[in-house]
Short mmCIF file of C-alpha atoms in Angstrom, two decimals:
data_model
loop_
_atom_site.label_atom_id
_atom_site.label_comp_id
_atom_site.label_asym_id
_atom_site.label_seq_id
_atom_site.Cartn_x
_atom_site.Cartn_y
_atom_site.Cartn_z
CA MET A 1 -45.70 17.65 -36.22
CA ALA A 2 -44.62 17.24 -39.98
CA GLU A 3 -41.21 19.08 -39.15
CA ALA A 4 -40.57 16.71 -36.27
CA ASP A 5 -41.25 13.55 -38.29
CA GLY A 6 -38.99 15.07 -41.11
CA ALA A 7 -36.27 15.60 -38.69
CA GLU A 8 -36.51 12.12 -37.50
CA ASP A 9 -36.33 10.89 -41.18
CA ARG A 10 -33.25 12.92 -41.67
CA LYS A 11 -31.60 11.76 -38.48
CA PRO A 12 -28.22 10.04 -39.50
CA THR A 13 -27.27 6.64 -38.57
CA SER A 14 -23.57 5.61 -37.74
CA ASP A 15 -22.22 2.23 -38.77
CA GLU A 16 -20.77 2.07 -35.23
CA ALA A 17 -23.99 2.87 -33.37
CA HIS A 18 -25.90 -0.21 -33.83
CA SER A 19 -27.71 -2.14 -31.06
CA ALA A 20 -26.75 -5.64 -30.14
CA PHE A 21 -30.42 -6.62 -30.84
CA THR A 22 -30.36 -5.16 -34.46
CA PRO A 23 -30.50 -8.17 -36.98
CA PRO A 24 -27.31 -8.21 -39.25
CA PRO A 25 -27.66 -7.67 -43.00
CA GLY A 26 -29.83 -10.33 -44.60
CA MET A 27 -31.62 -11.26 -41.48
CA GLY A 28 -34.47 -8.62 -41.80
CA PRO A 29 -37.98 -9.05 -40.56
CA ASP A 30 -39.00 -10.67 -43.93
CA ALA A 31 -36.17 -13.39 -43.63
CA SER A 32 -37.26 -16.82 -42.76
CA GLU A 33 -36.81 -17.71 -39.16
CA GLU A 34 -36.16 -21.21 -40.13
CA ASP A 35 -32.98 -20.35 -42.18
CA GLN A 36 -31.56 -17.93 -39.58
CA PRO A 37 -29.82 -18.81 -36.29
CA THR A 38 -31.42 -17.27 -33.02
CA SER A 39 -29.22 -14.99 -31.00
CA GLU A 40 -29.41 -15.60 -27.08
CA PHE A 41 -29.67 -11.88 -26.87
CA ALA A 42 -32.91 -11.61 -28.94
CA VAL A 43 -35.64 -9.62 -27.50
CA PRO A 44 -38.39 -11.93 -26.51
CA ASP A 45 -41.89 -11.45 -28.24
CA GLY A 46 -44.36 -9.13 -26.31
CA LEU A 47 -41.48 -7.15 -24.52
CA ALA A 48 -42.16 -3.54 -24.57
CA ALA A 49 -39.53 -1.36 -25.89
CA LEU A 50 -37.75 0.86 -23.59
CA PRO A 51 -38.47 4.52 -23.35
CA ALA A 52 -36.49 6.73 -25.70
CA GLU A 53 -33.51 8.58 -24.19
CA PRO A 54 -33.25 12.25 -24.37
CA GLU A 55 -30.81 13.74 -26.92
CA GLU A 56 -27.06 13.91 -26.00
CA GLY A 57 -25.98 17.16 -24.83
CA SER A 58 -23.32 19.26 -26.57
CA ALA A 59 -19.62 18.75 -25.91
CA PHE A 60 -19.37 22.62 -24.83
CA ALA A 61 -22.16 22.49 -22.34
CA THR A 62 -21.65 22.69 -18.72
CA PRO A 63 -21.62 19.07 -17.10
CA ALA A 64 -24.64 18.29 -14.66
CA THR A 65 -22.04 17.26 -12.03
CA TYR A 66 -18.34 17.65 -12.15
CA SER A 67 -17.06 18.54 -8.45
CA ALA A 68 -17.57 16.45 -5.42
CA ALA A 69 -19.85 18.91 -4.00
CA GLN A 70 -22.07 18.74 -7.04
CA SER A 71 -22.02 14.79 -7.45
CA PRO A 72 -25.21 12.89 -7.10
CA PRO A 73 -26.04 11.23 -3.76
CA ALA A 74 -23.90 8.20 -3.10
CA TYR A 75 -25.32 4.78 -2.43
CA THR A 76 -26.18 4.66 1.08
CA PRO A 77 -27.66 1.39 2.70
CA GLY A 78 -30.28 1.28 5.55
CA PRO A 79 -28.13 2.01 8.46
CA GLY A 80 -26.92 5.17 6.80
CA LEU A 81 -23.26 4.53 6.31
CA PRO A 82 -22.10 3.66 2.66
CA VAL A 83 -20.44 0.36 2.84
CA ALA A 84 -19.60 -0.32 -0.74
CA SER A 85 -19.21 1.63 -4.01
CA PRO A 86 -21.90 1.09 -6.48
CA TRP A 87 -19.40 0.16 -9.16
CA GLN A 88 -16.20 -0.62 -7.75
CA ASP A 89 -16.84 -3.81 -5.66
CA ARG A 90 -19.71 -5.00 -7.99
CA MET A 91 -17.63 -4.76 -11.11
CA ARG A 92 -14.79 -6.61 -9.37
CA THR A 93 -17.01 -9.42 -8.47
CA MET A 94 -18.35 -9.81 -11.88
CA LEU A 95 -14.73 -9.57 -13.45
CA ARG A 96 -13.75 -12.49 -11.32
CA MET A 97 -16.67 -14.51 -12.96
CA PRO A 98 -16.76 -16.16 -16.35
CA VAL A 99 -18.79 -14.43 -19.05
CA ASP A 100 -21.37 -17.11 -19.14
CA VAL A 101 -22.24 -17.12 -15.39
CA ARG A 102 -22.35 -13.24 -14.95
CA PRO A 103 -25.69 -11.85 -13.78
CA VAL A 104 -28.10 -10.48 -16.29
CA PRO A 105 -27.36 -6.78 -16.95
CA GLU A 106 -29.53 -4.24 -15.50
CA PRO A 107 -31.19 -1.73 -17.71
CA VAL A 108 -28.67 0.92 -18.94
CA GLN A 109 -29.94 4.46 -19.03
CA LYS A 110 -27.19 5.75 -21.30
CA GLN A 111 -28.08 3.50 -24.40
CA THR A 112 -29.87 5.35 -27.05
CA GLU A 113 -32.48 3.98 -29.46
CA ALA A 114 -29.88 3.21 -32.21
CA GLY A 115 -27.75 1.32 -29.65
CA PRO A 116 -24.37 2.11 -28.30
CA ALA A 117 -21.45 3.59 -30.39
CA VAL A 118 -19.18 0.61 -29.76
CA GLY A 119 -16.04 2.42 -31.27
CA ARG A 120 -16.50 5.43 -29.08
CA VAL A 121 -17.39 3.61 -26.02
CA LEU A 122 -14.26 1.46 -26.20
CA ASP A 123 -12.15 4.48 -26.84
CA LEU A 124 -13.57 6.32 -23.87
CA THR A 125 -13.06 3.25 -21.53
CA LEU A 126 -9.42 2.83 -22.63
CA ARG A 127 -8.69 6.63 -21.90
CA ILE A 128 -10.19 6.35 -18.54
CA GLY A 129 -8.05 3.24 -17.80
CA GLU A 130 -5.03 4.94 -18.96
CA LEU A 131 -5.46 7.90 -16.56
CA LEU A 132 -6.01 5.31 -13.68
CA LEU A 133 -3.17 3.26 -14.49
CA ALA A 134 -0.93 6.15 -14.97
CA GLY A 135 -1.76 7.47 -11.60
CA GLY A 136 -0.70 4.33 -10.07
CA GLU A 137 -3.95 2.70 -9.47
CA GLY A 138 -4.01 -1.10 -9.02
CA ALA A 139 -4.50 -3.40 -12.18
CA GLU A 140 -7.78 -4.89 -10.88
CA ASP A 141 -9.30 -1.41 -9.94
CA VAL A 142 -8.38 -0.23 -13.39
CA GLU A 143 -10.23 -3.45 -15.02
CA ALA A 144 -13.04 -2.68 -12.81
CA ALA A 145 -13.45 0.80 -13.66
CA MET A 146 -13.13 0.03 -17.51
CA PHE A 147 -15.80 -2.69 -17.13
CA ALA A 148 -18.07 -0.19 -15.37
CA VAL A 149 -18.01 2.44 -18.06
CA ALA A 150 -18.39 -0.02 -20.88
CA ARG A 151 -21.35 -1.64 -19.18
CA SER A 152 -22.96 1.59 -18.28
CA TYR A 153 -22.85 2.48 -22.02
CA GLY A 154 -24.60 -0.87 -23.16
CA LEU A 155 -21.45 -2.97 -23.76
CA ASP A 156 -22.10 -5.92 -21.10
CA ARG A 157 -20.09 -8.56 -22.90
CA CYS A 158 -16.67 -6.93 -22.53
CA GLU A 159 -13.36 -8.24 -21.29
CA PRO A 160 -10.73 -5.65 -20.18
CA THR A 161 -7.23 -6.51 -19.82
CA VAL A 162 -4.51 -4.39 -17.93
CA THR A 163 -0.84 -5.02 -18.04
CA PHE A 164 1.94 -2.47 -16.85
CA THR A 165 1.93 -0.22 -19.93
CA MET A 166 -0.86 -1.80 -21.97
CA LEU A 167 -4.70 -1.60 -21.86
CA SER A 168 -7.01 -3.69 -24.31
CA ILE A 169 -10.61 -4.47 -24.28
CA THR A 170 -12.72 -6.70 -26.37
CA HIS A 171 -16.42 -6.52 -26.99
CA GLN A 172 -18.57 -9.32 -28.62
CA PRO A 173 -22.19 -8.22 -29.16
CA SER A 174 -23.39 -11.84 -29.39
CA LEU A 175 -22.28 -15.36 -30.32
CA VAL A 176 -22.98 -14.73 -33.96
CA ASP A 177 -21.13 -11.51 -34.32
CA ASP A 178 -17.32 -10.77 -34.63
CA PRO A 179 -15.69 -9.26 -31.74
CA VAL A 180 -14.34 -5.59 -31.57
CA SER A 181 -11.03 -5.13 -29.77
CA ALA A 182 -8.96 -2.03 -29.19
CA ASN A 183 -6.00 -1.04 -26.98
CA ARG A 184 -3.97 1.75 -25.81
CA THR A 185 -0.36 2.21 -24.39
CA VAL A 186 0.49 4.19 -21.25
CA ARG A 187 3.33 6.22 -22.62
CA ARG A 188 3.81 8.52 -19.45
CA ARG A 189 3.10 7.67 -15.75
CA GLY A 190 3.02 10.43 -12.89
CA THR A 191 1.85 10.87 -9.53
CA ASP A 192 -1.35 13.06 -9.42
CA TYR A 193 -3.88 11.80 -6.87
CA ASN A 194 -5.95 14.91 -7.50
CA ARG A 195 -6.54 13.88 -10.97
CA LEU A 196 -7.10 10.34 -9.80
CA ALA A 197 -9.98 11.37 -7.50
CA ALA A 198 -11.56 13.38 -10.55
CA VAL A 199 -11.47 10.27 -12.70
CA PHE A 200 -13.06 8.30 -9.89
CA ARG A 201 -15.91 10.85 -9.67
CA LEU A 202 -16.34 10.64 -13.43
CA VAL A 203 -16.67 6.79 -13.35
CA ASP A 204 -18.97 7.13 -10.48
CA ASP A 205 -21.25 9.49 -12.16
CA ILE A 206 -21.07 7.19 -15.51
CA SER A 207 -22.23 4.27 -13.77
CA ALA A 208 -24.99 5.85 -11.58
CA HIS A 209 -28.41 5.19 -13.00
CA GLU A 210 -29.74 8.38 -11.63
CA VAL A 211 -27.35 10.50 -13.55
CA ASP A 212 -27.59 10.76 -17.32
CA ILE A 213 -24.14 11.51 -18.96
CA SER A 214 -23.92 11.41 -22.76
CA LEU A 215 -20.63 10.40 -24.51
CA GLU A 216 -20.02 13.90 -25.55
CA GLU A 217 -20.25 15.14 -21.96
CA ALA A 218 -18.01 12.22 -20.68
CA TYR A 219 -15.40 13.05 -23.27
CA ARG A 220 -15.58 16.76 -22.35
CA ARG A 221 -15.12 16.14 -18.61
CA LEU A 222 -12.18 13.62 -19.53
CA ALA A 223 -10.49 16.46 -21.53
CA GLU A 224 -10.98 18.83 -18.52
CA ILE A 225 -9.40 16.31 -16.20
CA ARG A 226 -6.39 15.90 -18.45
CA ARG A 227 -5.83 19.60 -18.62
CA ASN A 228 -6.23 20.05 -14.91
CA ARG A 229 -3.73 22.07 -13.27
CA HIS A 230 -1.78 20.74 -10.21
CA PRO A 231 -3.22 21.71 -6.85
CA TYR A 232 0.20 22.96 -5.62
CA PRO A 233 2.85 25.01 -7.37
CA GLY A 234 6.39 23.90 -7.94
CA TRP A 235 7.96 25.74 -5.07
CA MET A 236 5.65 24.15 -2.65
CA LEU A 237 6.54 20.70 -3.79
CA THR A 238 10.33 21.42 -3.24
CA ALA A 239 9.62 22.84 0.14
CA ALA A 240 7.57 19.71 1.02
CA ALA A 241 10.47 17.46 0.02
CA GLY A 242 12.61 19.42 2.21
CA LEU A 243 10.34 19.35 5.32
CA LEU A 244 9.75 15.50 4.74
CA ALA A 245 13.32 14.87 4.85
CA GLY A 246 13.79 17.04 8.02
CA ALA A 247 10.93 15.34 9.67
CA ALA A 248 12.23 11.88 8.95
CA SER A 249 15.62 12.85 10.44
CA THR A 250 13.89 13.96 13.66
CA LEU A 251 12.09 10.69 13.65
CA VAL A 252 15.28 8.77 13.72
CA GLY A 253 16.82 10.95 16.36
CA GLY A 254 18.18 14.07 14.78
CA GLY A 255 18.08 17.60 16.32
CA VAL A 256 17.53 21.13 15.02
CA LEU A 257 20.74 21.32 13.08
CA VAL A 258 20.15 17.78 11.54
CA PHE A 259 16.45 18.97 10.69
CA PHE A 260 17.91 21.94 8.38
CA ALA A 261 20.65 19.96 7.13
CA ALA A 262 18.39 17.11 5.90
CA ALA A 263 15.86 19.66 4.43
CA ILE A 264 18.63 21.57 2.68
CA GLY A 265 19.92 18.27 1.18
CA ALA A 266 16.51 17.03 0.12
CA VAL A 267 15.88 20.46 -1.58
CA LEU A 268 19.07 20.34 -3.43
CA GLY A 269 18.33 16.59 -4.59
CA ASP A 270 14.88 17.67 -5.70
CA ARG A 271 16.15 20.47 -7.87
CA LEU A 272 18.80 18.47 -9.35
CA ALA A 273 16.24 15.63 -10.10
CA TRP A 274 14.17 18.20 -11.96
CA LEU A 275 17.07 19.42 -13.95
CA CYS A 276 17.89 15.86 -15.13
CA ALA A 277 14.24 15.32 -15.95
CA GLY A 278 14.30 18.60 -18.05
CA ARG A 279 17.29 17.08 -19.94
CA GLY A 280 15.49 13.91 -20.72
CA LEU A 281 17.44 11.68 -18.41
CA PRO A 282 15.80 8.42 -17.32
CA GLU A 283 14.26 8.13 -13.82
CA PHE A 284 16.98 5.93 -12.73
CA TYR A 285 19.70 8.58 -13.02
CA GLN A 286 17.26 11.07 -11.37
CA PHE A 287 17.15 8.95 -8.40
CA VAL A 288 21.12 8.54 -8.43
CA VAL A 289 21.43 12.52 -8.48
CA ALA A 290 18.84 13.16 -5.99
CA ALA A 291 20.32 10.76 -3.54
CA MET A 292 23.79 12.43 -3.58
CA PRO A 293 23.25 15.93 -1.80
CA PRO A 294 21.82 14.63 1.44
CA ALA A 295 24.61 12.01 1.65
CA ALA A 296 27.30 14.73 0.82
CA ILE A 297 25.90 17.08 3.57
CA GLY A 298 25.91 14.08 6.16
CA VAL A 299 29.45 13.15 5.18
CA ALA A 300 30.45 16.72 5.55
CA LEU A 301 29.07 17.13 9.08
CA ASN A 302 30.66 14.02 9.77
CA MET A 303 34.02 15.11 8.77
CA THR A 304 33.82 18.60 10.69
CA GLY A 305 33.83 16.70 14.04
CA ILE A 306 30.76 18.49 15.15
CA ASP A 307 28.71 16.12 17.90
CA VAL A 308 25.68 15.72 15.61
CA ARG A 309 24.00 12.71 14.35
CA ALA A 310 25.22 12.83 10.66
CA SER A 311 23.66 9.55 9.80
CA ALA A 312 19.98 11.03 10.46
CA VAL A 313 20.76 13.59 7.69
CA ILE A 314 21.34 10.80 5.02
CA THR A 315 18.50 8.81 6.48
CA GLY A 316 16.03 11.62 6.19
CA GLY A 317 17.11 11.96 2.50
CA LEU A 318 16.44 8.41 1.84
CA PHE A 319 12.89 8.54 3.32
CA ALA A 320 12.18 11.31 0.79
CA LEU A 321 13.08 8.88 -2.22
CA LEU A 322 12.23 5.40 -1.13
CA PRO A 323 9.50 4.20 -3.66
CA GLY A 324 6.77 3.20 -1.32
CA ARG A 325 3.97 4.11 -3.66
CA ALA A 326 5.23 1.61 -6.45
CA LEU A 327 6.05 -1.13 -3.92
CA VAL A 328 2.48 -1.20 -2.47
CA ALA A 329 1.04 -1.23 -5.97
CA ALA A 330 3.40 -3.91 -7.03
CA VAL A 331 2.47 -6.26 -4.16
CA GLN A 332 -1.32 -5.28 -4.52
CA ASP A 333 -1.18 -6.55 -8.21
CA GLY A 334 0.62 -9.75 -7.18
CA LEU A 335 -1.85 -10.62 -4.45
CA THR A 336 -4.87 -10.02 -6.76
CA GLY A 337 -3.43 -12.28 -9.50
CA PHE A 338 -1.82 -9.70 -11.95
CA TYR A 339 1.48 -11.39 -11.93
CA ILE A 340 2.96 -9.69 -15.08
CA THR A 341 2.03 -6.19 -13.95
CA ALA A 342 3.30 -6.92 -10.43
CA SER A 343 6.62 -8.33 -11.91
CA ALA A 344 7.03 -5.12 -13.96
CA ARG A 345 6.34 -2.83 -11.16
CA LEU A 346 8.72 -4.78 -8.67
CA LEU A 347 11.38 -4.54 -11.33
CA GLU A 348 10.80 -0.65 -11.44
CA VAL A 349 11.02 -0.65 -7.75
CA MET A 350 14.44 -2.67 -7.90
CA TYR A 351 15.94 -0.25 -10.29
CA LEU A 352 14.89 2.85 -8.46
CA PHE A 353 16.23 1.36 -5.16
CA ILE A 354 19.50 0.42 -6.89
CA GLY A 355 19.77 4.13 -8.11
CA ILE A 356 19.45 5.49 -4.61
CA ILE A 357 21.92 2.85 -3.47
CA MET A 358 24.56 3.98 -6.10
CA GLY A 359 23.91 7.63 -5.29
CA VAL A 360 24.62 7.13 -1.49
CA LEU A 361 27.49 4.63 -1.84
CA VAL A 362 29.48 6.86 -4.43
CA VAL A 363 29.37 9.61 -1.75
CA LEU A 364 30.01 7.32 1.25
CA TYR A 365 33.08 5.98 -0.72
CA VAL A 366 34.45 9.38 -1.53
CA GLY A 367 34.06 10.41 2.04
CA LEU A 368 35.99 7.36 3.26
CA GLN A 369 38.89 8.30 0.95
CA PHE A 370 39.03 11.60 2.75
CA ASP A 371 39.35 9.90 6.02
CA ALA A 372 35.66 10.34 6.98
CA SER A 373 34.83 8.21 10.18
CA PRO A 374 31.08 7.11 9.94
CA ARG A 375 29.82 5.45 13.01
CA PRO A 376 27.48 2.66 12.00
CA GLU A 377 26.26 1.97 15.38
CA GLU A 378 24.77 5.38 15.57
CA VAL A 379 22.25 4.41 13.15
CA LEU A 380 20.72 1.90 15.53
CA GLN A 381 20.84 4.10 18.56
CA ILE A 382 17.62 5.91 18.21
CA THR A 383 16.52 8.02 21.12
CA HIS A 384 12.85 7.46 22.15
CA ARG A 385 10.87 10.88 22.20
CA PRO A 386 7.14 9.79 21.67
CA LEU A 387 5.46 13.13 21.47
CA LEU A 388 8.25 14.59 19.17
CA GLN A 389 8.27 11.47 17.21
CA ILE A 390 4.47 11.33 16.67
CA ALA A 391 4.56 15.11 15.62
CA ALA A 392 7.37 14.40 13.16
CA SER A 393 5.61 11.50 11.73
CA MET A 394 2.40 13.59 11.00
CA VAL A 395 4.56 16.28 9.42
CA LEU A 396 6.17 13.61 7.18
CA VAL A 397 2.75 12.32 6.09
CA PHE A 398 1.55 15.66 5.60
CA THR A 399 4.39 16.69 3.22
CA PHE A 400 4.26 13.23 1.59
CA ALA A 401 0.46 14.00 0.80
CA ILE A 402 1.57 17.35 -0.90
CA LEU A 403 4.08 15.62 -2.90
CA LEU A 404 1.62 13.24 -4.21
CA GLN A 405 -0.66 16.19 -5.33
CA GLN A 406 -3.58 14.98 -3.21
CA GLU A 407 -6.79 16.93 -2.98
CA ARG A 408 -6.61 19.49 0.15
CA SER A 409 -9.67 17.60 1.77
CA THR A 410 -7.79 14.39 1.94
CA VAL A 411 -4.58 15.72 3.20
CA TRP A 412 -5.68 16.03 6.85
CA ILE A 413 -7.37 12.53 6.80
CA VAL A 414 -4.35 10.83 5.74
CA THR A 415 -2.03 12.85 8.19
CA LEU A 416 -4.34 11.45 10.93
CA ASN A 417 -4.17 7.86 9.27
CA GLY A 418 -0.20 8.21 9.41
CA GLY A 419 -0.19 9.32 13.12
CA VAL A 420 -2.24 6.31 14.15
CA ALA A 421 0.24 4.06 12.24
CA TRP A 422 3.18 5.49 13.95
CA VAL A 423 1.79 5.27 17.38
CA THR A 424 0.85 1.78 16.66
CA TYR A 425 4.31 0.83 15.51
CA GLY A 426 5.97 2.69 18.46
CA ALA A 427 3.77 0.86 20.99
CA LEU A 428 4.60 -2.55 19.53
CA HIS A 429 8.23 -2.12 18.75
CA TYR A 430 9.55 0.25 21.35
CA ALA A 431 7.20 -0.28 24.21
CA GLY A 432 6.29 -3.87 23.48
CA GLY A 433 9.73 -5.08 22.28
CA ILE A 434 8.16 -6.71 19.16
CA PRO A 435 10.52 -7.09 16.16
CA PRO A 436 10.29 -4.33 13.50
CA VAL A 437 8.81 -6.57 10.61
CA PRO A 438 5.58 -7.71 12.51
CA SER A 439 5.26 -4.38 14.14
CA THR A 440 5.42 -2.79 10.69
CA ALA A 441 3.11 -5.18 9.12
CA VAL A 442 0.34 -4.51 11.99
CA ALA A 443 0.85 -0.96 11.55
CA ALA A 444 0.38 -1.06 7.71
CA GLY A 445 -2.62 -3.15 8.30
CA LEU A 446 -4.31 -0.47 10.23
CA VAL A 447 -3.32 2.02 7.42
CA GLY A 448 -5.02 -0.24 4.86
CA LEU A 449 -8.09 -0.93 7.05
CA PHE A 450 -8.64 2.74 7.72
CA GLY A 451 -7.70 4.06 4.26
CA GLN A 452 -10.35 1.53 2.72
CA LEU A 453 -13.02 2.73 5.19
CA PHE A 454 -12.36 6.40 4.38
CA SER A 455 -12.32 5.72 0.52
CA ARG A 456 -15.75 3.79 0.89
CA TYR A 457 -17.17 6.80 2.77
CA ARG A 458 -16.03 9.23 0.12
CA PHE A 459 -16.67 6.90 -2.83
CA ALA A 460 -12.89 7.35 -4.10
CA SER A 461 -9.71 5.45 -4.55
CA ALA A 462 -8.04 4.25 -1.45
CA LEU A 463 -4.60 5.20 -2.63
CA PRO A 464 -4.86 8.94 -1.30
CA TYR A 465 -5.75 7.59 2.06
CA VAL A 466 -2.95 5.02 2.26
CA THR A 467 0.21 5.91 0.28
CA ALA A 468 1.26 8.88 2.34
CA ALA A 469 0.36 7.24 5.62
CA ILE A 470 3.13 4.47 5.18
CA GLY A 471 5.74 7.05 4.89
CA PRO A 472 6.97 6.82 8.61
CA LEU A 473 7.13 3.18 8.38
CA LEU A 474 9.45 2.93 5.35
CA PRO A 475 12.85 1.33 6.04
CA GLY A 476 15.04 4.45 5.82
CA SER A 477 17.32 3.52 8.68
CA ALA A 478 17.90 -0.01 7.66
CA THR A 479 18.61 0.85 4.22
CA TYR A 480 21.38 3.43 5.16
CA TYR A 481 22.80 1.06 7.73
CA GLY A 482 23.31 -1.59 5.11
CA LEU A 483 24.93 0.87 2.64
CA LEU A 484 27.24 2.06 5.24
CA LEU A 485 28.34 -1.47 6.05
CA ILE A 486 28.89 -2.11 2.33
CA ALA A 487 31.03 1.08 1.98
CA GLU A 488 33.19 -0.22 4.85
CA ASN A 489 33.61 -3.57 2.98
CA ARG A 490 31.42 -5.39 5.52
CA LEU A 491 29.56 -6.89 2.67
CA ASN A 492 27.71 -9.68 4.54
CA GLU A 493 26.49 -7.49 7.33
CA GLY A 494 25.45 -4.93 4.62
CA LEU A 495 23.47 -7.41 2.52
CA GLY A 496 21.87 -8.77 5.91
CA SER A 497 20.78 -5.07 6.59
CA LEU A 498 19.39 -4.69 3.05
CA THR A 499 17.61 -7.89 3.31
CA ASN A 500 15.96 -6.70 6.53
CA ALA A 501 14.93 -3.39 4.69
CA ALA A 502 13.41 -5.37 1.92
CA ALA A 503 11.43 -7.58 4.48
CA ILE A 504 10.12 -4.39 6.17
CA ALA A 505 9.04 -2.98 2.86
CA LEU A 506 7.21 -6.01 1.76
CA ALA A 507 5.67 -6.17 5.45
CA ILE A 508 4.26 -2.61 4.60
CA ALA A 509 2.94 -3.75 1.31
CA ILE A 510 1.33 -6.99 2.46
CA GLY A 511 -0.05 -5.30 5.59
CA VAL A 512 -1.87 -2.44 3.67
CA ASN A 513 -3.29 -5.09 1.17
CA LEU A 514 -4.42 -7.35 4.18
CA GLY A 515 -6.03 -4.30 6.00
CA SER A 516 -7.88 -3.47 2.81
CA GLU A 517 -9.02 -6.99 2.27
CA THR A 518 -10.11 -7.37 5.97
CA SER A 519 -12.29 -4.21 5.66
CA ARG A 520 -14.19 -5.97 2.70
CA LEU A 521 -14.94 -9.09 5.12
CA PHE A 522 -17.49 -6.82 7.04
CA MET A 523 -19.10 -5.00 4.04
CA ARG A 524 -22.00 -6.34 2.08
CA ILE A 525 -21.11 -6.05 -1.54
CA PRO A 526 -24.27 -5.39 -3.68
CA GLY A 527 -24.57 -7.87 -6.41
CA ALA A 528 -22.12 -10.31 -4.92
CA THR A 529 -24.43 -12.94 -3.87
CA SER A 530 -24.30 -14.91 -7.21
CA ALA A 531 -20.50 -15.17 -6.68
CA ALA A 532 -20.66 -16.44 -3.33
CA LYS A 533 -19.60 -19.96 -4.44
CA ARG A 534 -16.84 -18.69 -6.60
CA ARG A 535 -13.88 -17.76 -4.35
CA ALA A 536 -11.50 -14.88 -5.41
CA ALA A 537 -8.46 -17.14 -5.20
CA LYS A 538 -9.71 -19.81 -7.77
CA ARG A 539 -9.78 -17.24 -10.62
CA THR A 540 -6.17 -17.78 -11.78
CA ARG A 541 -6.41 -21.56 -11.30
CA GLY A 542 -8.49 -22.52 -14.19
CA PHE A 543 -11.73 -23.08 -12.28
#
């Protein structure tokens, strides 16, 4: 017992690890209460102290939970189907409320007797937000994750802020304490949905009261996620790009020869883009170079005089390059009130789209100089082959999911979701005669609805269940048709077709977001009753 008391006396105290209830210097127990202000967070007299937390584990210890199979049981309501994440919707609801009207925080299990280590908690929060933002997650979901992490470790009066490349968070312990702020810049962004899923599991475990994760263990798991190897090798990614282009060419009416031509063009473009990336060229030039091989093969087939749909080769290459993921994220940020981030992402989409246009136009212009005779009307004459097109759309989604580095367990789900999207689009547009834009919006809405339901069931991000599924709906044909008309000096018609392609792209993004929001109408969000009178649309209008 004496040794235990001595160890307790020798326990070091950190300047960072202080509780919000600890009196500042000069306000000790002997100080007169009449001369000192009273904090609104002071512990009332007679309130029993919380039981002491167990000591934090070592950074080298095996975590209690890491894989999805070992994660703790998810929150499940009475009927048995999980309808809302225990942190995602609840944190989003509280973020949309001012600080002074947020509900009283629940007891936090991760807080030690000395209080939270403010600096380390803020740093961990920023690092988790950085991985989510770099992986393409929406700004609102990134803020919700950062708020969940900070709140779980005892920092409930926090305000996270997310822009396109900057994350910041401010914590003010009480009205009489100075605020503490920290920020972090996202220097590098990439697509790796496997890493994104691992970060979501980490946030879910941190915010779960039944799971005790120390700061050391959270840092260790975060470092392991950063070192995580991609689930697919490089050769498989290149093969997936070729299969994606071949499936897209079949989707718009190509045959066997067109399939292999489009696949070879996409593989060459992918390898050239990797070469440019290794030389340090910006992403804009990588897209310019990647768009050239499929266009060159299509022009070469047209010049040989072979009776083949050369336009389908170029269209298939465009499907493999169109930035659908960035477009969906940009529109989602705009619809949720993050206008600066949405503007930056839309500008990024515009630059990448212009890069694709430049690469294809250069090749088409050179082909016209060698008396190539492209047939613009061929682009719009798509042969209806329902069964073959459904199979091609599912292959397209499957390969797209591999390019996004998704977990193997989610690839088949998103493939099924993409097949449903194409069947819906075909039934509305080809069978029902409805114009492409509303047909695309309805199909994308189903993608967003089912993707949100799948993500709630798996307690993960919705991006892996949505992004690849919109692949068959991307406006590849309208884009190529507009570029071909511009190359033939039919500027007005070409710009009109590009405008139609932009309208289809926006219909995809808005439909996905609307489907996601529709799913929330039928879900009871825990902790949202106090915010029932504050609508989400008012949060950016000064109310």
